[in-house]
mmCIF file of C-alpha atoms and ligand atoms in Angstrom:
data_model
loop_
_atom_site.group_PDB
_atom_site.id
_atom_site.type_symbol
_atom_site.label_atom_id
_atom_site.label_comp_id
_atom_site.label_asym_id
_atom_site.label_seq_id
_atom_site.Cartn_x
_atom_site.Cartn_y
_atom_site.Cartn_z
ATOM 1 C CA MET V 1 -15.375 0.722 11.893
ATOM 2 C CA GLN V 2 -15.754 4.067 9.769
ATOM 3 C CA ILE V 3 -14.273 7.538 10.196
ATOM 4 C CA LYS V 4 -15.310 10.671 8.317
ATOM 5 C CA THR V 5 -13.104 11.946 6.189
ATOM 6 C CA ASN V 6 -15.069 15.365 3.421
ATOM 7 C CA ASN V 7 -12.379 17.224 3.815
ATOM 8 C CA LYS V 8 -8.850 17.583 4.831
ATOM 9 C CA ASN V 9 -8.841 18.263 8.286
ATOM 10 C CA ASN V 10 -10.731 15.304 8.561
ATOM 11 C CA PHE V 11 -7.828 13.314 6.696
ATOM 12 C CA GLU V 12 -5.449 14.443 8.725
ATOM 13 C CA ILE V 13 -8.170 13.608 12.245
ATOM 14 C CA LEU V 14 -7.385 9.790 10.249
ATOM 15 C CA LYS V 15 -3.929 9.966 10.067
ATOM 16 C CA LYS V 16 -3.257 10.546 13.563
ATOM 17 C CA LYS V 17 -5.964 8.077 14.166
ATOM 18 C CA ILE V 18 -4.189 5.665 12.261
ATOM 19 C CA VAL V 19 -1.097 6.669 13.651
ATOM 20 C CA GLY V 20 -2.076 6.792 17.202
ATOM 21 C CA CYS V 21 -3.263 2.814 17.130
ATOM 22 C CA ASN V 22 -2.644 0.112 18.902
ATOM 23 C CA LYS V 23 -5.671 -2.175 18.220
ATOM 24 C CA CYS V 24 -3.660 -5.920 17.308
ATOM 25 C CA SER V 25 -1.612 -6.657 20.475
ATOM 26 C CA ARG V 26 0.904 -9.264 17.847
ATOM 27 C CA LEU V 27 1.363 -6.135 15.699
ATOM 28 C CA VAL V 28 2.120 -3.828 18.267
ATOM 29 C CA LYS V 29 4.747 -5.958 19.673
ATOM 30 C CA PHE V 30 5.987 -6.892 16.339
ATOM 31 C CA ARG V 31 6.377 -3.276 14.977
ATOM 32 C CA LYS V 32 8.389 -2.787 18.633
ATOM 33 C CA LYS V 33 10.241 -5.692 18.535
ATOM 34 C CA ILE V 34 11.043 -5.036 14.754
ATOM 35 C CA SER V 35 12.359 -0.880 15.733
ATOM 36 C CA THR V 36 14.722 -2.163 18.940
ATOM 37 C CA GLU V 37 16.154 -4.773 17.727
ATOM 38 C CA LYS V 38 16.869 -3.323 13.495
ATOM 39 C CA ARG V 39 18.426 -4.322 10.813
ATOM 40 C CA LYS V 40 22.451 -4.259 10.913
ATOM 41 C CA GLN V 41 22.517 -1.637 8.729
ATOM 42 C CA TYR V 42 20.161 0.319 10.015
ATOM 43 C CA ILE V 43 21.271 0.243 13.264
ATOM 44 C CA GLU V 44 21.995 4.525 13.929
ATOM 45 C CA GLU V 45 18.193 5.032 12.912
ATOM 46 C CA THR V 46 15.808 5.602 14.474
ATOM 47 C CA TYR V 47 13.023 3.431 13.525
ATOM 48 C CA TRP V 48 9.148 4.928 13.321
ATOM 49 C CA GLY V 49 7.728 1.627 14.479
ATOM 50 C CA LYS V 50 3.901 3.197 14.803
ATOM 51 C CA PRO V 51 1.333 2.066 11.866
ATOM 52 C CA ILE V 52 1.496 4.162 8.826
ATOM 53 C CA THR V 53 -0.625 6.210 6.736
ATOM 54 C CA GLY V 54 -0.892 6.284 3.190
ATOM 55 C CA PHE V 55 0.460 8.959 1.048
ATOM 56 C CA GLY V 56 -0.059 10.574 -1.961
ATOM 57 C CA ASP V 57 -3.012 12.760 -4.694
ATOM 58 C CA GLN V 58 -6.265 13.082 -3.034
ATOM 59 C CA ASN V 59 -7.676 13.522 -5.743
ATOM 60 C CA GLY V 60 -6.498 11.048 -8.267
ATOM 61 C CA LYS V 61 -8.085 8.058 -9.525
ATOM 62 C CA ILE V 62 -5.775 5.422 -8.748
ATOM 63 C CA LEU V 63 -4.805 3.759 -6.007
ATOM 64 C CA PHE V 64 -2.000 1.856 -4.910
ATOM 65 C CA VAL V 65 -2.133 -1.180 -2.334
ATOM 66 C CA GLY V 66 0.490 -3.255 -0.831
ATOM 67 C CA LEU V 67 -1.088 -5.509 1.714
ATOM 68 C CA ALA V 68 1.290 -3.651 4.619
ATOM 69 C CA PRO V 69 4.422 -1.826 5.506
ATOM 70 C CA ALA V 70 8.074 -3.813 5.697
ATOM 71 C CA ALA V 71 9.865 -4.077 8.384
ATOM 72 C CA HIS V 72 12.822 -1.925 7.533
ATOM 73 C CA GLY V 73 10.893 -0.047 4.813
ATOM 74 C CA GLY V 74 7.628 1.261 5.879
ATOM 75 C CA THR V 75 8.053 0.805 9.215
ATOM 76 C CA ARG V 76 11.602 2.519 9.828
ATOM 77 C CA THR V 77 11.085 4.777 7.678
ATOM 78 C CA GLY V 78 7.653 6.569 8.528
ATOM 79 C CA ARG V 79 6.127 5.673 4.699
ATOM 80 C CA VAL V 80 5.287 3.119 2.618
ATOM 81 C CA PHE V 81 7.161 1.758 -0.051
ATOM 82 C CA THR V 82 9.835 3.990 1.431
ATOM 83 C CA GLY V 83 13.490 3.160 1.768
ATOM 84 C CA ASP V 84 14.190 -0.805 1.047
ATOM 85 C CA LYS V 85 14.186 -2.810 -2.608
ATOM 86 C CA SER V 86 11.087 -2.837 -3.552
ATOM 87 C CA SER V 87 10.587 0.690 -3.331
ATOM 88 C CA ASP V 88 13.368 1.243 -5.490
ATOM 89 C CA PHE V 89 12.441 -1.287 -7.922
ATOM 90 C CA LEU V 90 8.568 0.099 -7.648
ATOM 91 C CA TYR V 91 9.699 4.492 -8.132
ATOM 92 C CA LYS V 92 11.832 3.850 -10.916
ATOM 93 C CA CYS V 93 8.682 2.425 -12.951
ATOM 94 C CA LEU V 94 5.919 4.693 -11.286
ATOM 95 C CA HIS V 95 8.249 7.150 -12.834
ATOM 96 C CA LYS V 96 9.038 5.838 -16.019
ATOM 97 C CA ALA V 97 5.229 5.847 -16.143
ATOM 98 C CA LYS V 98 4.450 9.314 -14.927
ATOM 99 C CA ILE V 99 3.128 9.438 -11.770
ATOM 100 C CA SER V 100 6.403 10.270 -9.774
ATOM 101 C CA ASN V 101 7.984 13.341 -10.106
ATOM 102 C CA GLN V 102 11.525 11.042 -8.705
ATOM 103 C CA SER V 103 12.427 7.623 -8.863
ATOM 104 C CA LYS V 104 13.690 6.861 -6.005
ATOM 105 C CA SER V 105 12.121 6.707 -2.553
ATOM 106 C CA GLU V 106 14.444 7.112 0.147
ATOM 107 C CA HIS V 107 12.932 8.871 3.070
ATOM 108 C CA ILE V 108 10.012 10.888 4.378
ATOM 109 C CA ASN V 109 11.634 14.228 3.413
ATOM 110 C CA ASP V 110 13.169 13.276 -0.280
ATOM 111 C CA GLY V 111 10.400 15.407 -1.986
ATOM 112 C CA LEU V 112 8.802 12.969 -3.733
ATOM 113 C CA LYS V 113 4.971 13.036 -5.003
ATOM 114 C CA LEU V 114 2.675 11.039 -6.840
ATOM 115 C CA LYS V 115 0.194 12.258 -9.756
ATOM 116 C CA LYS V 116 -2.347 11.536 -10.536
ATOM 117 C CA ALA V 117 -2.348 9.138 -7.608
ATOM 118 C CA TYR V 118 -2.184 7.738 -3.977
ATOM 119 C CA ILE V 119 -0.269 4.490 -2.192
ATOM 120 C CA THR V 120 -1.040 3.096 0.675
ATOM 121 C CA THR V 121 -1.659 -0.835 2.647
ATOM 122 C CA ALA V 122 -4.624 -3.069 3.769
ATOM 123 C CA LEU V 123 -3.365 -3.631 6.743
ATOM 124 C CA LYS V 124 -1.326 -0.485 8.465
ATOM 125 C CA CYS V 125 0.967 -2.808 10.624
ATOM 126 C CA VAL V 126 3.712 -5.347 9.375
ATOM 127 C CA PRO V 127 2.723 -8.812 10.228
ATOM 128 C CA PRO V 128 5.117 -11.431 11.066
ATOM 129 C CA GLY V 129 5.908 -12.987 7.693
ATOM 130 C CA ASP V 130 4.272 -11.132 6.017
ATOM 131 C CA LYS V 131 0.721 -12.703 6.935
ATOM 132 C CA PRO V 132 -2.268 -11.238 9.029
ATOM 133 C CA GLU V 133 -4.226 -12.987 11.025
ATOM 134 C CA LYS V 134 -7.989 -12.062 10.169
ATOM 135 C CA ASN V 135 -9.324 -10.795 12.974
ATOM 136 C CA GLU V 136 -5.674 -8.046 12.339
ATOM 137 C CA LEU V 137 -7.323 -7.601 8.620
ATOM 138 C CA ASP V 138 -11.062 -6.654 9.361
ATOM 139 C CA ASN V 139 -9.304 -4.399 12.776
ATOM 140 C CA CYS V 140 -7.938 -2.660 10.184
ATOM 141 C CA PHE V 141 -10.388 -2.281 7.806
ATOM 142 C CA GLY V 142 -11.814 0.155 9.334
ATOM 143 C CA PHE V 143 -8.813 2.926 8.041
ATOM 144 C CA PHE V 144 -9.093 1.538 4.915
ATOM 145 C CA ASN V 145 -12.653 1.501 4.258
ATOM 146 C CA SER V 146 -12.047 5.573 5.045
ATOM 147 C CA GLU V 147 -9.152 6.110 3.295
ATOM 148 C CA ILE V 148 -11.107 5.180 0.240
ATOM 149 C CA SER V 149 -13.593 6.464 1.245
ATOM 150 C CA SER V 150 -11.353 10.112 0.747
ATOM 151 C CA LEU V 151 -10.235 9.158 -2.528
ATOM 152 C CA LYS V 152 -13.459 10.895 -3.939
ATOM 153 C CA ASN V 153 -12.533 10.539 -7.649
ATOM 154 C CA LEU V 154 -10.929 7.001 -7.401
ATOM 155 C CA LYS V 155 -11.790 4.382 -10.720
ATOM 156 C CA ILE V 156 -8.487 2.385 -10.310
ATOM 157 C CA ILE V 157 -7.433 -0.090 -7.618
ATOM 158 C CA VAL V 158 -3.577 -1.490 -8.770
ATOM 159 C CA ALA V 159 -2.942 -4.900 -5.579
ATOM 160 C CA LEU V 160 0.223 -4.866 -5.597
ATOM 161 C CA GLY V 161 1.131 -8.403 -4.893
ATOM 162 C CA LYS V 162 -1.216 -11.394 -4.637
ATOM 163 C CA ILE V 163 -0.609 -10.906 -0.900
ATOM 164 C CA ALA V 164 -2.843 -6.822 -1.370
ATOM 165 C CA PHE V 165 -5.068 -8.521 -3.934
ATOM 166 C CA ASP V 166 -6.447 -10.992 -1.752
ATOM 167 C CA ALA V 167 -6.726 -8.446 0.856
ATOM 168 C CA CYS V 168 -8.499 -6.215 -1.445
ATOM 169 C CA LYS V 169 -10.759 -9.162 -2.165
ATOM 170 C CA TYR V 170 -11.578 -10.267 1.444
ATOM 171 C CA PHE V 171 -11.670 -6.333 2.169
ATOM 172 C CA TYR V 172 -14.707 -5.650 -0.288
ATOM 173 C CA LYS V 173 -16.234 -9.067 -0.108
ATOM 174 C CA SER V 174 -16.820 -8.027 3.807
ATOM 175 C CA LYS V 175 -17.250 -4.348 3.311
ATOM 176 C CA HIS V 176 -19.289 -4.531 0.151
ATOM 177 C CA ASN V 177 -20.659 -7.994 0.466
ATOM 178 C CA PHE V 178 -18.545 -8.463 -3.202
ATOM 179 C CA THR V 179 -19.058 -12.432 -3.886
ATOM 180 C CA GLU V 180 -17.440 -13.329 -7.540
ATOM 181 C CA LYS V 181 -14.902 -15.583 -7.065
ATOM 182 C CA ILE V 182 -11.776 -13.827 -8.757
ATOM 183 C CA ASN V 183 -7.975 -14.748 -8.523
ATOM 184 C CA PHE V 184 -5.033 -12.418 -9.069
ATOM 185 C CA ALA V 185 -3.186 -12.330 -12.321
ATOM 186 C CA HIS V 186 -1.131 -9.607 -13.354
ATOM 187 C CA ASP V 187 -2.217 -7.318 -15.478
ATOM 188 C CA LYS V 188 -5.463 -8.234 -15.373
ATOM 189 C CA ILE V 189 -8.284 -6.120 -14.847
ATOM 190 C CA TYR V 190 -11.465 -6.876 -12.205
ATOM 191 C CA LYS V 191 -14.722 -5.347 -12.235
ATOM 192 C CA LEU V 192 -15.739 -3.762 -8.019
ATOM 193 C CA PRO V 193 -18.401 -2.467 -6.823
ATOM 194 C CA GLY V 194 -19.739 1.230 -7.562
ATOM 195 C CA ASP V 195 -17.584 0.969 -10.828
ATOM 196 C CA ILE V 196 -13.955 0.297 -9.007
ATOM 197 C CA ILE V 197 -11.850 -1.486 -11.543
ATOM 198 C CA LEU V 198 -8.958 -3.391 -9.867
ATOM 199 C CA VAL V 199 -6.603 -4.763 -11.820
ATOM 200 C CA GLY V 200 -3.248 -7.569 -10.160
ATOM 201 C CA CYS V 201 0.250 -6.574 -10.462
ATOM 202 C CA TYR V 202 2.932 -8.396 -9.185
ATOM 203 C CA HIS V 203 4.574 -6.973 -6.301
ATOM 204 C CA PRO V 204 8.090 -5.268 -6.654
ATOM 205 C CA SER V 205 9.723 -7.405 -4.584
ATOM 206 C CA PRO V 206 13.792 -8.375 -4.822
ATOM 207 C CA ARG V 207 12.752 -12.244 -5.937
ATOM 208 C CA ASN V 208 9.935 -11.447 -8.149
ATOM 209 C CA VAL V 209 13.083 -9.330 -9.689
ATOM 210 C CA ASN V 210 15.734 -11.941 -9.862
ATOM 211 C CA THR V 211 13.370 -14.524 -11.107
ATOM 212 C CA GLY V 212 12.680 -12.614 -14.049
ATOM 213 C CA ARG V 213 8.569 -12.445 -13.054
ATOM 214 C CA ILE V 214 8.098 -8.691 -13.497
ATOM 215 C CA ASN V 215 11.368 -5.985 -14.713
ATOM 216 C CA GLU V 216 11.323 -2.738 -15.502
ATOM 217 C CA LYS V 217 9.119 -2.631 -19.346
ATOM 218 C CA LYS V 218 6.115 -4.933 -18.050
ATOM 219 C CA MET V 219 6.119 -3.251 -14.384
ATOM 220 C CA THR V 220 5.821 0.593 -16.260
ATOM 221 C CA ASN V 221 3.709 -0.888 -19.176
ATOM 222 C CA LEU V 222 1.085 -1.809 -17.252
ATOM 223 C CA PHE V 223 1.355 1.681 -15.221
ATOM 224 C CA LYS V 224 0.957 3.860 -17.925
ATOM 225 C CA LYS V 225 -1.754 1.120 -19.066
ATOM 226 C CA VAL V 226 -3.411 2.155 -15.971
ATOM 227 C CA LEU V 227 -2.989 5.775 -16.147
ATOM 228 C CA LYS V 228 -4.683 5.483 -19.594
ATOM 229 C CA LEU V 229 -7.670 3.313 -18.004
ATOM 230 C CA ALA V 230 -8.315 6.846 -15.026
HETATM 231 S S1 SF4 T 301 -3.184 -3.354 11.835
HETATM 232 FE FE1 SF4 T 301 -3.912 -1.901 12.545
HETATM 233 S S2 SF4 T 301 -5.956 -1.711 13.172
HETATM 234 FE FE2 SF4 T 301 -4.130 -3.193 13.954
HETATM 235 S S3 SF4 T 301 -3.311 -2.077 15.389
HETATM 236 FE FE3 SF4 T 301 -2.069 -1.749 13.151
HETATM 237 S S4 SF4 T 301 -3.089 0.423 12.971
HETATM 238 FE FE4 SF4 T 301 -4.181 -1.073 13.954
#
């Protein structure tokens, strides 16, 4: 499945298709469960509770990819990497690297803009335990493929975390006959079909930050390097 997105209008059509998708029954049930049970601190809020689409500069050369929306981040707010601790850290670094216009990503109407970059997830619905099944990834890759195809100037994909990296690898294997064996490493550069560069980057999760695996300086420097490469 690939939906053609050769102009802005088609991109809006793609977004509507993604948001209205109910193809994976396990994930549809799970996103509903999360959105009705809610986390205590957000109990008064209405969760988005649907698949999420990417966001940012469609003419950008850089694509940031996460695995899937977070349960109480993107699934709650309706925008990828928004409203949780991972996004707090990510946007501090993106702002320092001059890729975003502000250092916070709190809600869908907060005025956030990306410069020269787009951000999305390989899978558009949150999976239980952050572990999608193979058929769920396969179901969603048509959307991911369409998003990637719509980014006409795309040069660099930054995979945020090993599972996003593996999803990108699996995507290129299944859609573009990519056969090379590559393993995730932070700040490592790989070549993908179509002259696309893949960059491994630790996920901006509190676990990686709190254990010192990643810090603001390291992450910002990597983003600055990516910007130069683009
Ligand atoms: S993961 Fe993708 S294919 Fe599956 S229901 Fe969500 S949007 Fe649809």
